[in-house]
């Protein structure tokens, strides 16, 4: 575009000296029309550009709200693991990559679809996801990952999942960084237990009361370990037949969200164990606007003081200044050496 404009200016200046011919006039007219068409196309396409995660997404009641899974991470090791490398439930349509932008790819994230079926404003309880029978290698691998403290990292509408749990005093705690663990090691027996029931709590915000459109402004998961049993004690499910999804479980209620006090026994990780994965979905109205939904992640729900962020900002500024001074000093030294060389040649 710049080359065409430069040539156009040159032809205009030359026309004052040599009058343009008919061929030159037609060429200049064609190039001018081409430039105008190109500029109009650029202006038209400027309004159609969209960065995923920047524009709010509205859902209507009953719309599907996709839950995506990211790589498993641990504070004890820097090696991430694929979510489906462990015996977890896979989607019936097959595992597919669900990365939304270039930043997710550059940071090494491996975001994929999941088997969870979540509908806007639809509460579900004790929904059976799948059943996994642990082979010897699966049990050893799952135990090892629990021992190393690997965490799940789930995403809904570009919001990472917060982790909900109970502290030692029985107080409900919520953390907004690092996801939630895949299991735990018993202190007394040192046996590994896997979290196979998930209470998914979602907050929604309705922008306009006159329209039935909602936005997701909060996402938290409360993992639990439950040794599920069917209501029919003689029923042995193969994990494939549809009958297993229809027969209820005696270890969780279909009328209310699961509570920790109702758990009678946890799900151990052993060879030959049949692990049934289940989940609940609970929706709650919120006054938090979509533009402010990330505030709790920055402050850990007011657990992290604002002074910590100022320390981080100051540290970043000092690092930038130090590197800038280093680059400037190198450039000045090279310039002085070059100038001294030029002066020595001039004296000769």
mmCIF file of C-alpha atoms in Angstrom:
data_model
loop_
_atom_site.group_PDB
_atom_site.id
_atom_site.type_symbol
_atom_site.label_atom_id
_atom_site.label_comp_id
_atom_site.label_asym_id
_atom_site.label_seq_id
_atom_site.Cartn_x
_atom_site.Cartn_y
_atom_site.Cartn_z
ATOM 1 C CA UNK A 1 0.000 0.000 0.000
ATOM 2 C CA UNK A 2 2.824 2.418 0.855
ATOM 3 C CA UNK A 3 4.648 1.540 -2.378
ATOM 4 C CA UNK A 4 1.528 2.271 -4.433
ATOM 5 C CA UNK A 5 0.999 5.611 -2.692
ATOM 6 C CA UNK A 6 4.670 6.543 -3.221
ATOM 7 C CA UNK A 7 4.427 5.745 -6.924
ATOM 8 C CA UNK A 8 1.219 7.761 -7.134
ATOM 9 C CA UNK A 9 3.001 10.814 -5.667
ATOM 10 C CA UNK A 10 5.908 10.403 -8.078
ATOM 11 C CA UNK A 11 3.566 10.379 -11.079
ATOM 12 C CA UNK A 12 1.867 13.503 -9.726
ATOM 13 C CA UNK A 13 5.179 15.372 -9.416
ATOM 14 C CA UNK A 14 6.299 14.279 -12.901
ATOM 15 C CA UNK A 15 3.056 15.492 -14.474
ATOM 16 C CA UNK A 16 4.147 19.084 -13.778
ATOM 17 C CA UNK A 17 7.170 18.576 -16.022
ATOM 18 C CA UNK A 18 5.851 16.133 -18.659
ATOM 19 C CA UNK A 19 2.102 16.103 -19.360
ATOM 20 C CA UNK A 20 0.716 12.572 -18.786
ATOM 21 C CA UNK A 21 -0.309 10.411 -21.719
ATOM 22 C CA UNK A 22 -3.568 8.504 -22.004
ATOM 23 C CA UNK A 23 -1.886 5.249 -20.885
ATOM 24 C CA UNK A 24 -0.394 6.899 -17.810
ATOM 25 C CA UNK A 25 -3.736 8.463 -16.925
ATOM 26 C CA UNK A 26 -5.551 5.112 -17.109
ATOM 27 C CA UNK A 27 -2.881 3.426 -14.978
ATOM 28 C CA UNK A 28 -3.058 6.173 -12.366
ATOM 29 C CA UNK A 29 -6.863 5.944 -12.292
ATOM 30 C CA UNK A 30 -6.755 2.162 -11.856
ATOM 31 C CA UNK A 31 -4.200 2.381 -9.033
ATOM 32 C CA UNK A 32 -6.199 5.069 -7.259
ATOM 33 C CA UNK A 33 -9.353 2.952 -7.424
ATOM 34 C CA UNK A 34 -7.411 -0.060 -6.144
ATOM 35 C CA UNK A 35 -6.087 1.920 -3.155
ATOM 36 C CA UNK A 36 -9.566 3.177 -2.267
ATOM 37 C CA UNK A 37 -11.011 -0.346 -2.503
ATOM 38 C CA UNK A 38 -8.246 -1.739 -0.304
ATOM 39 C CA UNK A 39 -8.740 0.965 2.344
ATOM 40 C CA UNK A 40 -12.502 0.397 2.398
ATOM 41 C CA UNK A 41 -11.961 -3.358 2.824
ATOM 42 C CA UNK A 42 -9.609 -2.763 5.771
ATOM 43 C CA UNK A 43 -12.095 -0.441 7.454
ATOM 44 C CA UNK A 44 -14.912 -2.945 6.904
ATOM 45 C CA UNK A 45 -12.967 -5.861 8.405
ATOM 46 C CA UNK A 46 -11.763 -3.863 11.428
ATOM 47 C CA UNK A 47 -15.093 -4.204 13.200
ATOM 48 C CA UNK A 48 -15.249 -7.992 12.681
ATOM 49 C CA UNK A 49 -12.099 -8.873 14.632
ATOM 50 C CA UNK A 50 -12.779 -10.767 17.862
ATOM 51 C CA UNK A 51 -10.400 -11.970 20.574
ATOM 52 C CA UNK A 52 -11.742 -15.032 22.466
ATOM 53 C CA UNK A 53 -12.320 -14.355 26.127
ATOM 54 C CA UNK A 54 -12.643 -10.580 25.691
ATOM 55 C CA UNK A 55 -16.249 -10.400 24.546
ATOM 56 C CA UNK A 56 -18.826 -11.580 27.122
ATOM 57 C CA UNK A 57 -20.796 -14.663 26.192
ATOM 58 C CA UNK A 58 -24.511 -14.810 26.910
ATOM 59 C CA UNK A 59 -26.392 -18.032 27.585
ATOM 60 C CA UNK A 60 -30.112 -18.645 27.573
ATOM 61 C CA UNK A 61 -31.866 -21.032 29.933
ATOM 62 C CA UNK A 62 -31.151 -24.576 28.837
ATOM 63 C CA UNK A 63 -28.121 -23.668 26.682
ATOM 64 C CA UNK A 64 -25.093 -25.912 26.922
ATOM 65 C CA UNK A 65 -22.252 -24.491 29.032
ATOM 66 C CA UNK A 66 -19.080 -26.339 27.982
ATOM 67 C CA UNK A 67 -16.660 -27.471 30.675
ATOM 68 C CA UNK A 68 -13.091 -27.871 29.450
ATOM 69 C CA UNK A 69 -10.197 -29.648 31.099
ATOM 70 C CA UNK A 70 -6.580 -28.519 31.107
ATOM 71 C CA UNK A 71 -3.341 -30.337 31.853
ATOM 72 C CA UNK A 72 -2.782 -31.665 35.379
ATOM 73 C CA UNK A 73 -0.219 -29.625 37.315
ATOM 74 C CA UNK A 74 1.648 -30.075 40.583
ATOM 75 C CA UNK A 75 3.599 -27.849 42.961
ATOM 76 C CA UNK A 76 6.031 -30.712 43.667
ATOM 77 C CA UNK A 77 7.097 -31.218 40.071
ATOM 78 C CA UNK A 78 7.213 -28.977 37.004
ATOM 79 C CA UNK A 79 6.057 -31.687 34.602
ATOM 80 C CA UNK A 80 2.410 -31.296 33.485
ATOM 81 C CA UNK A 81 0.374 -34.350 32.609
ATOM 82 C CA UNK A 82 -2.442 -34.770 30.140
ATOM 83 C CA UNK A 83 -5.856 -35.008 31.773
ATOM 84 C CA UNK A 84 -6.817 -38.180 29.932
ATOM 85 C CA UNK A 85 -3.515 -39.898 30.709
ATOM 86 C CA UNK A 86 -5.210 -40.990 33.962
ATOM 87 C CA UNK A 87 -8.340 -43.172 34.231
ATOM 88 C CA UNK A 88 -10.859 -40.318 33.978
ATOM 89 C CA UNK A 89 -14.121 -40.211 32.020
ATOM 90 C CA UNK A 90 -13.770 -39.372 28.340
ATOM 91 C CA UNK A 91 -16.475 -37.663 26.225
ATOM 92 C CA UNK A 92 -18.634 -39.955 24.096
ATOM 93 C CA UNK A 93 -17.822 -37.921 20.980
ATOM 94 C CA UNK A 94 -14.092 -38.370 21.482
ATOM 95 C CA UNK A 95 -11.361 -36.216 22.982
ATOM 96 C CA UNK A 96 -10.794 -32.979 21.043
ATOM 97 C CA UNK A 97 -8.521 -30.002 21.543
ATOM 98 C CA UNK A 98 -10.402 -26.911 22.681
ATOM 99 C CA UNK A 99 -7.710 -24.199 22.809
ATOM 100 C CA UNK A 100 -9.200 -20.770 22.178
ATOM 101 C CA UNK A 101 -6.232 -18.469 21.583
ATOM 102 C CA UNK A 102 -2.519 -18.344 20.830
ATOM 103 C CA UNK A 103 -1.613 -17.532 24.435
ATOM 104 C CA UNK A 104 -2.973 -20.855 25.682
ATOM 105 C CA UNK A 105 -0.788 -22.673 23.154
ATOM 106 C CA UNK A 106 2.369 -20.693 23.956
ATOM 107 C CA UNK A 107 2.016 -21.270 27.713
ATOM 108 C CA UNK A 108 1.941 -25.035 27.224
ATOM 109 C CA UNK A 109 -1.711 -25.540 28.109
ATOM 110 C CA UNK A 110 -3.514 -28.571 26.726
ATOM 111 C CA UNK A 111 -7.188 -27.650 26.877
ATOM 112 C CA UNK A 112 -9.629 -30.372 25.807
ATOM 113 C CA UNK A 113 -13.342 -31.063 25.907
ATOM 114 C CA UNK A 114 -14.945 -33.114 28.666
ATOM 115 C CA UNK A 115 -17.825 -35.506 29.278
ATOM 116 C CA UNK A 116 -19.709 -33.146 31.623
ATOM 117 C CA UNK A 117 -23.153 -32.015 30.451
ATOM 118 C CA UNK A 118 -23.972 -28.633 32.019
ATOM 119 C CA UNK A 119 -27.035 -26.596 31.038
ATOM 120 C CA UNK A 120 -27.647 -22.983 32.003
ATOM 121 C CA UNK A 121 -29.837 -22.662 35.133
ATOM 122 C CA UNK A 122 -30.418 -26.438 35.217
ATOM 123 C CA UNK A 123 -29.499 -28.007 38.550
ATOM 124 C CA UNK A 124 -28.507 -31.653 38.472
ATOM 125 C CA UNK A 125 -27.627 -33.972 41.350
ATOM 126 C CA UNK A 126 -25.872 -37.333 41.503
ATOM 127 C CA UNK A 127 -25.394 -37.549 37.750
ATOM 128 C CA UNK A 128 -23.367 -40.598 36.744
ATOM 129 C CA UNK A 129 -20.531 -39.745 34.394
ATOM 130 C CA UNK A 130 -18.889 -43.128 33.813
ATOM 131 C CA UNK A 131 -17.300 -46.104 35.533
ATOM 132 C CA UNK A 132 -13.621 -46.981 35.346
ATOM 133 C CA UNK A 133 -12.154 -50.329 36.377
ATOM 134 C CA UNK A 134 -8.572 -49.906 37.582
ATOM 135 C CA UNK A 135 -5.972 -52.167 36.070
ATOM 136 C CA UNK A 136 -2.668 -52.644 37.856
ATOM 137 C CA UNK A 137 -0.892 -49.957 35.804
ATOM 138 C CA UNK A 138 -3.824 -47.531 36.163
ATOM 139 C CA UNK A 139 -3.868 -47.947 39.947
ATOM 140 C CA UNK A 140 -0.103 -47.412 40.227
ATOM 141 C CA UNK A 141 -0.188 -44.351 37.960
ATOM 142 C CA UNK A 142 -3.135 -42.790 39.793
ATOM 143 C CA UNK A 143 -1.499 -43.400 43.186
ATOM 144 C CA UNK A 144 1.726 -41.794 42.011
ATOM 145 C CA UNK A 145 -0.035 -38.668 40.734
ATOM 146 C CA UNK A 146 -2.001 -38.320 43.966
ATOM 147 C CA UNK A 147 1.208 -38.681 45.954
ATOM 148 C CA UNK A 148 2.853 -35.903 43.929
ATOM 149 C CA UNK A 149 -0.130 -33.634 44.544
ATOM 150 C CA UNK A 150 -1.400 -33.190 40.995
ATOM 151 C CA UNK A 151 -4.373 -30.859 40.558
ATOM 152 C CA UNK A 152 -7.249 -30.665 38.089
ATOM 153 C CA UNK A 153 -7.559 -27.437 36.115
ATOM 154 C CA UNK A 154 -11.040 -27.014 34.709
ATOM 155 C CA UNK A 155 -12.354 -24.076 32.690
ATOM 156 C CA UNK A 156 -15.855 -22.740 32.057
ATOM 157 C CA UNK A 157 -16.298 -19.649 29.884
ATOM 158 C CA UNK A 158 -12.562 -18.843 30.257
ATOM 159 C CA UNK A 159 -12.857 -18.920 34.061
ATOM 160 C CA UNK A 160 -10.516 -21.348 35.866
ATOM 161 C CA UNK A 161 -12.110 -23.411 38.573
ATOM 162 C CA UNK A 162 -11.758 -22.360 42.184
ATOM 163 C CA UNK A 163 -11.300 -25.058 44.812
ATOM 164 C CA UNK A 164 -13.709 -25.490 47.717
ATOM 165 C CA UNK A 165 -13.023 -27.550 50.820
ATOM 166 C CA UNK A 166 -13.030 -27.671 54.594
ATOM 167 C CA UNK A 167 -10.189 -26.522 56.814
ATOM 168 C CA UNK A 168 -9.151 -28.335 59.986
ATOM 169 C CA UNK A 169 -11.695 -26.453 62.066
ATOM 170 C CA UNK A 170 -14.511 -27.354 59.671
ATOM 171 C CA UNK A 171 -14.568 -23.889 58.093
ATOM 172 C CA UNK A 172 -15.449 -23.730 54.404
ATOM 173 C CA UNK A 173 -12.480 -22.413 52.391
ATOM 174 C CA UNK A 174 -12.204 -21.370 48.767
ATOM 175 C CA UNK A 175 -8.983 -20.939 46.784
ATOM 176 C CA UNK A 176 -8.802 -19.358 43.347
ATOM 177 C CA UNK A 177 -5.385 -20.522 42.152
ATOM 178 C CA UNK A 178 -3.940 -23.907 41.264
ATOM 179 C CA UNK A 179 -7.172 -25.808 40.651
ATOM 180 C CA UNK A 180 -8.218 -28.644 42.972
ATOM 181 C CA UNK A 181 -6.467 -31.940 43.839
ATOM 182 C CA UNK A 182 -7.274 -35.232 42.123
ATOM 183 C CA UNK A 183 -7.155 -37.103 45.430
ATOM 184 C CA UNK A 184 -5.548 -37.317 48.853
ATOM 185 C CA UNK A 185 -3.334 -39.570 50.979
ATOM 186 C CA UNK A 186 -4.738 -40.705 54.326
ATOM 187 C CA UNK A 187 -2.554 -39.529 57.200
ATOM 188 C CA UNK A 188 -3.006 -42.653 59.325
ATOM 189 C CA UNK A 189 -2.905 -45.449 56.739
ATOM 190 C CA UNK A 190 -1.003 -43.671 53.911
ATOM 191 C CA UNK A 191 -3.563 -45.095 51.478
ATOM 192 C CA UNK A 192 -4.497 -43.135 48.341
ATOM 193 C CA UNK A 193 -8.080 -42.020 47.706
ATOM 194 C CA UNK A 194 -9.383 -40.431 44.518
ATOM 195 C CA UNK A 195 -11.936 -37.632 44.236
ATOM 196 C CA UNK A 196 -14.715 -39.103 42.107
ATOM 197 C CA UNK A 197 -17.658 -36.809 42.955
ATOM 198 C CA UNK A 198 -17.658 -33.125 42.033
ATOM 199 C CA UNK A 199 -20.032 -30.424 43.225
ATOM 200 C CA UNK A 200 -19.837 -27.786 40.492
ATOM 201 C CA UNK A 201 -21.059 -24.424 41.781
ATOM 202 C CA UNK A 202 -21.698 -21.722 39.181
ATOM 203 C CA UNK A 203 -22.667 -18.075 39.655
ATOM 204 C CA UNK A 204 -24.615 -16.271 36.954
ATOM 205 C CA UNK A 205 -25.460 -12.625 36.322
ATOM 206 C CA UNK A 206 -28.436 -11.327 34.371
ATOM 207 C CA UNK A 207 -27.533 -8.060 32.663
ATOM 208 C CA UNK A 208 -31.031 -7.021 31.569
ATOM 209 C CA UNK A 209 -34.013 -8.269 33.616
ATOM 210 C CA UNK A 210 -36.211 -7.978 30.529
ATOM 211 C CA UNK A 211 -34.118 -10.437 28.484
ATOM 212 C CA UNK A 212 -33.459 -14.062 29.410
ATOM 213 C CA UNK A 213 -29.726 -13.908 28.804
ATOM 214 C CA UNK A 214 -27.206 -14.796 31.492
ATOM 215 C CA UNK A 215 -23.439 -14.628 31.942
ATOM 216 C CA UNK A 216 -21.191 -16.919 33.985
ATOM 217 C CA UNK A 217 -19.383 -14.846 36.644
ATOM 218 C CA UNK A 218 -18.256 -17.530 39.116
ATOM 219 C CA UNK A 219 -16.984 -21.109 38.951
ATOM 220 C CA UNK A 220 -15.937 -23.348 41.846
ATOM 221 C CA UNK A 221 -15.598 -27.102 42.346
ATOM 222 C CA UNK A 222 -15.899 -28.995 45.618
ATOM 223 C CA UNK A 223 -14.284 -32.430 45.119
ATOM 224 C CA UNK A 224 -15.333 -35.421 47.222
ATOM 225 C CA UNK A 225 -14.289 -39.044 47.507
ATOM 226 C CA UNK A 226 -17.251 -41.441 47.699
ATOM 227 C CA UNK A 227 -17.219 -45.216 47.477
ATOM 228 C CA UNK A 228 -20.373 -45.411 45.364
ATOM 229 C CA UNK A 229 -22.788 -48.322 45.573
ATOM 230 C CA UNK A 230 -25.941 -48.989 43.548
ATOM 231 C CA UNK A 231 -29.353 -49.254 45.175
ATOM 232 C CA UNK A 232 -29.523 -52.834 43.916
ATOM 233 C CA UNK A 233 -26.696 -54.586 45.729
ATOM 234 C CA UNK A 234 -26.761 -57.504 43.266
ATOM 235 C CA UNK A 235 -26.258 -55.266 40.233
ATOM 236 C CA UNK A 236 -22.817 -55.483 38.607
ATOM 237 C CA UNK A 237 -22.334 -52.768 36.006
ATOM 238 C CA UNK A 238 -19.916 -53.169 33.124
ATOM 239 C CA UNK A 239 -19.690 -49.396 32.663
ATOM 240 C CA UNK A 240 -21.192 -49.533 29.155
ATOM 241 C CA UNK A 241 -24.854 -50.606 29.312
ATOM 242 C CA UNK A 242 -27.496 -47.878 29.688
ATOM 243 C CA UNK A 243 -29.017 -49.693 32.674
ATOM 244 C CA UNK A 244 -26.209 -48.457 34.922
ATOM 245 C CA UNK A 245 -27.128 -44.835 34.231
ATOM 246 C CA UNK A 246 -30.781 -45.468 35.113
ATOM 247 C CA UNK A 247 -30.356 -47.356 38.389
ATOM 248 C CA UNK A 248 -29.842 -44.956 41.247
ATOM 249 C CA UNK A 249 -26.972 -44.882 43.712
ATOM 250 C CA UNK A 250 -27.496 -45.451 47.421
ATOM 251 C CA UNK A 251 -24.473 -43.315 48.311
ATOM 252 C CA UNK A 252 -25.781 -39.970 47.034
ATOM 253 C CA UNK A 253 -29.170 -38.309 46.797
ATOM 254 C CA UNK A 254 -30.838 -37.234 43.560
ATOM 255 C CA UNK A 255 -32.867 -34.515 45.301
ATOM 256 C CA UNK A 256 -30.156 -32.324 46.808
ATOM 257 C CA UNK A 257 -26.496 -31.409 46.402
ATOM 258 C CA UNK A 258 -24.105 -33.813 48.107
ATOM 259 C CA UNK A 259 -22.792 -32.835 51.555
ATOM 260 C CA UNK A 260 -19.559 -34.063 53.106
ATOM 261 C CA UNK A 261 -21.345 -35.197 56.244
ATOM 262 C CA UNK A 262 -23.323 -37.726 54.175
ATOM 263 C CA UNK A 263 -20.198 -39.588 53.001
ATOM 264 C CA UNK A 264 -19.902 -42.992 54.645
ATOM 265 C CA UNK A 265 -16.686 -44.223 53.001
ATOM 266 C CA UNK A 266 -14.110 -42.869 50.572
ATOM 267 C CA UNK A 267 -13.067 -44.323 47.213
ATOM 268 C CA UNK A 268 -9.684 -46.086 47.553
ATOM 269 C CA UNK A 269 -7.238 -46.514 44.681
ATOM 270 C CA UNK A 270 -6.593 -50.241 44.329
ATOM 271 C CA UNK A 271 -6.212 -52.754 41.546
ATOM 272 C CA UNK A 272 -9.596 -54.061 40.418
ATOM 273 C CA UNK A 273 -11.590 -51.222 42.002
ATOM 274 C CA UNK A 274 -14.576 -49.959 40.009
ATOM 275 C CA UNK A 275 -14.659 -46.181 40.353
ATOM 276 C CA UNK A 276 -17.970 -44.479 39.541
ATOM 277 C CA UNK A 277 -17.566 -40.779 38.703
ATOM 278 C CA UNK A 278 -20.523 -38.517 39.509
ATOM 279 C CA UNK A 279 -21.221 -34.777 39.725
ATOM 280 C CA UNK A 280 -23.700 -32.160 40.905
ATOM 281 C CA UNK A 281 -24.392 -28.771 39.325
ATOM 282 C CA UNK A 282 -25.720 -25.886 41.444
ATOM 283 C CA UNK A 283 -26.529 -22.402 40.092
ATOM 284 C CA UNK A 284 -26.661 -19.199 42.159
ATOM 285 C CA UNK A 285 -27.602 -15.659 41.160
ATOM 286 C CA UNK A 286 -24.888 -13.034 41.639
ATOM 287 C CA UNK A 287 -24.654 -9.241 41.522
ATOM 288 C CA UNK A 288 -21.071 -9.406 40.249
ATOM 289 C CA UNK A 289 -20.771 -7.937 36.753
ATOM 290 C CA UNK A 290 -18.987 -9.816 33.996
ATOM 291 C CA UNK A 291 -16.230 -7.179 33.894
ATOM 292 C CA UNK A 292 -15.466 -7.726 37.607
ATOM 293 C CA UNK A 293 -15.558 -11.515 37.765
ATOM 294 C CA UNK A 294 -11.735 -11.765 37.820
ATOM 295 C CA UNK A 295 -11.362 -9.568 40.906
ATOM 296 C CA UNK A 296 -11.612 -12.498 43.340
ATOM 297 C CA UNK A 297 -8.803 -14.306 41.503
ATOM 298 C CA UNK A 298 -6.475 -11.338 41.973
ATOM 299 C CA UNK A 299 -7.231 -10.855 45.664
ATOM 300 C CA UNK A 300 -8.025 -14.500 46.617
ATOM 301 C CA UNK A 301 -11.387 -13.233 47.895
ATOM 302 C CA UNK A 302 -9.672 -10.523 49.968
ATOM 303 C CA UNK A 303 -7.228 -13.017 51.513
ATOM 304 C CA UNK A 304 -4.281 -11.392 49.709
ATOM 305 C CA UNK A 305 -3.720 -7.725 50.695
ATOM 306 C CA UNK A 306 -3.434 -5.110 47.954
ATOM 307 C CA UNK A 307 0.095 -4.285 49.158
ATOM 308 C CA UNK A 308 1.323 -7.567 47.682
ATOM 309 C CA UNK A 309 0.311 -6.430 44.185
ATOM 310 C CA UNK A 310 2.186 -3.137 44.643
ATOM 311 C CA UNK A 311 5.290 -5.102 45.614
ATOM 312 C CA UNK A 312 4.975 -7.131 42.425
ATOM 313 C CA UNK A 313 4.473 -4.019 40.273
ATOM 314 C CA UNK A 314 7.448 -2.262 41.862
ATOM 315 C CA UNK A 315 9.614 -5.322 41.353
ATOM 316 C CA UNK A 316 8.670 -5.491 37.670
ATOM 317 C CA UNK A 317 9.424 -1.788 37.151
ATOM 318 C CA UNK A 318 12.853 -2.135 38.777
ATOM 319 C CA UNK A 319 13.713 -5.130 36.598
ATOM 320 C CA UNK A 320 12.692 -3.226 33.438
ATOM 321 C CA UNK A 321 14.769 -0.194 34.467
ATOM 322 C CA UNK A 322 17.810 -2.342 35.209
ATOM 323 C CA UNK A 323 17.629 -4.119 31.851
ATOM 324 C CA UNK A 324 17.075 -0.809 30.023
ATOM 325 C CA UNK A 325 20.154 0.751 31.661
ATOM 326 C CA UNK A 326 22.163 -2.338 30.766
ATOM 327 C CA UNK A 327 21.178 -2.101 27.091
ATOM 328 C CA UNK A 328 21.851 1.668 27.010
ATOM 329 C CA UNK A 329 25.323 1.233 28.533
ATOM 330 C CA UNK A 330 26.219 -1.387 25.906
ATOM 331 C CA UNK A 331 25.001 0.853 23.095
ATOM 332 C CA UNK A 332 26.909 3.881 24.419
ATOM 333 C CA UNK A 333 30.109 1.855 24.717
ATOM 334 C CA UNK A 334 29.812 0.606 21.142
ATOM 335 C CA UNK A 335 29.017 4.082 19.840
ATOM 336 C CA UNK A 336 32.079 5.568 21.569
ATOM 337 C CA UNK A 337 34.296 2.902 20.095
ATOM 338 C CA UNK A 338 32.905 3.456 16.595
ATOM 339 C CA UNK A 339 33.269 7.243 16.869
ATOM 340 C CA UNK A 340 36.853 6.879 18.080
ATOM 341 C CA UNK A 341 37.611 4.637 15.080
ATOM 342 C CA UNK A 342 36.108 7.162 12.647
ATOM 343 C CA UNK A 343 38.116 9.984 14.193
ATOM 344 C CA UNK A 344 41.333 7.993 13.909
ATOM 345 C CA UNK A 345 40.677 7.336 10.206
ATOM 346 C CA UNK A 346 39.951 11.050 9.622
ATOM 347 C CA UNK A 347 43.288 12.061 11.189
ATOM 348 C CA UNK A 348 45.139 9.716 8.838
#
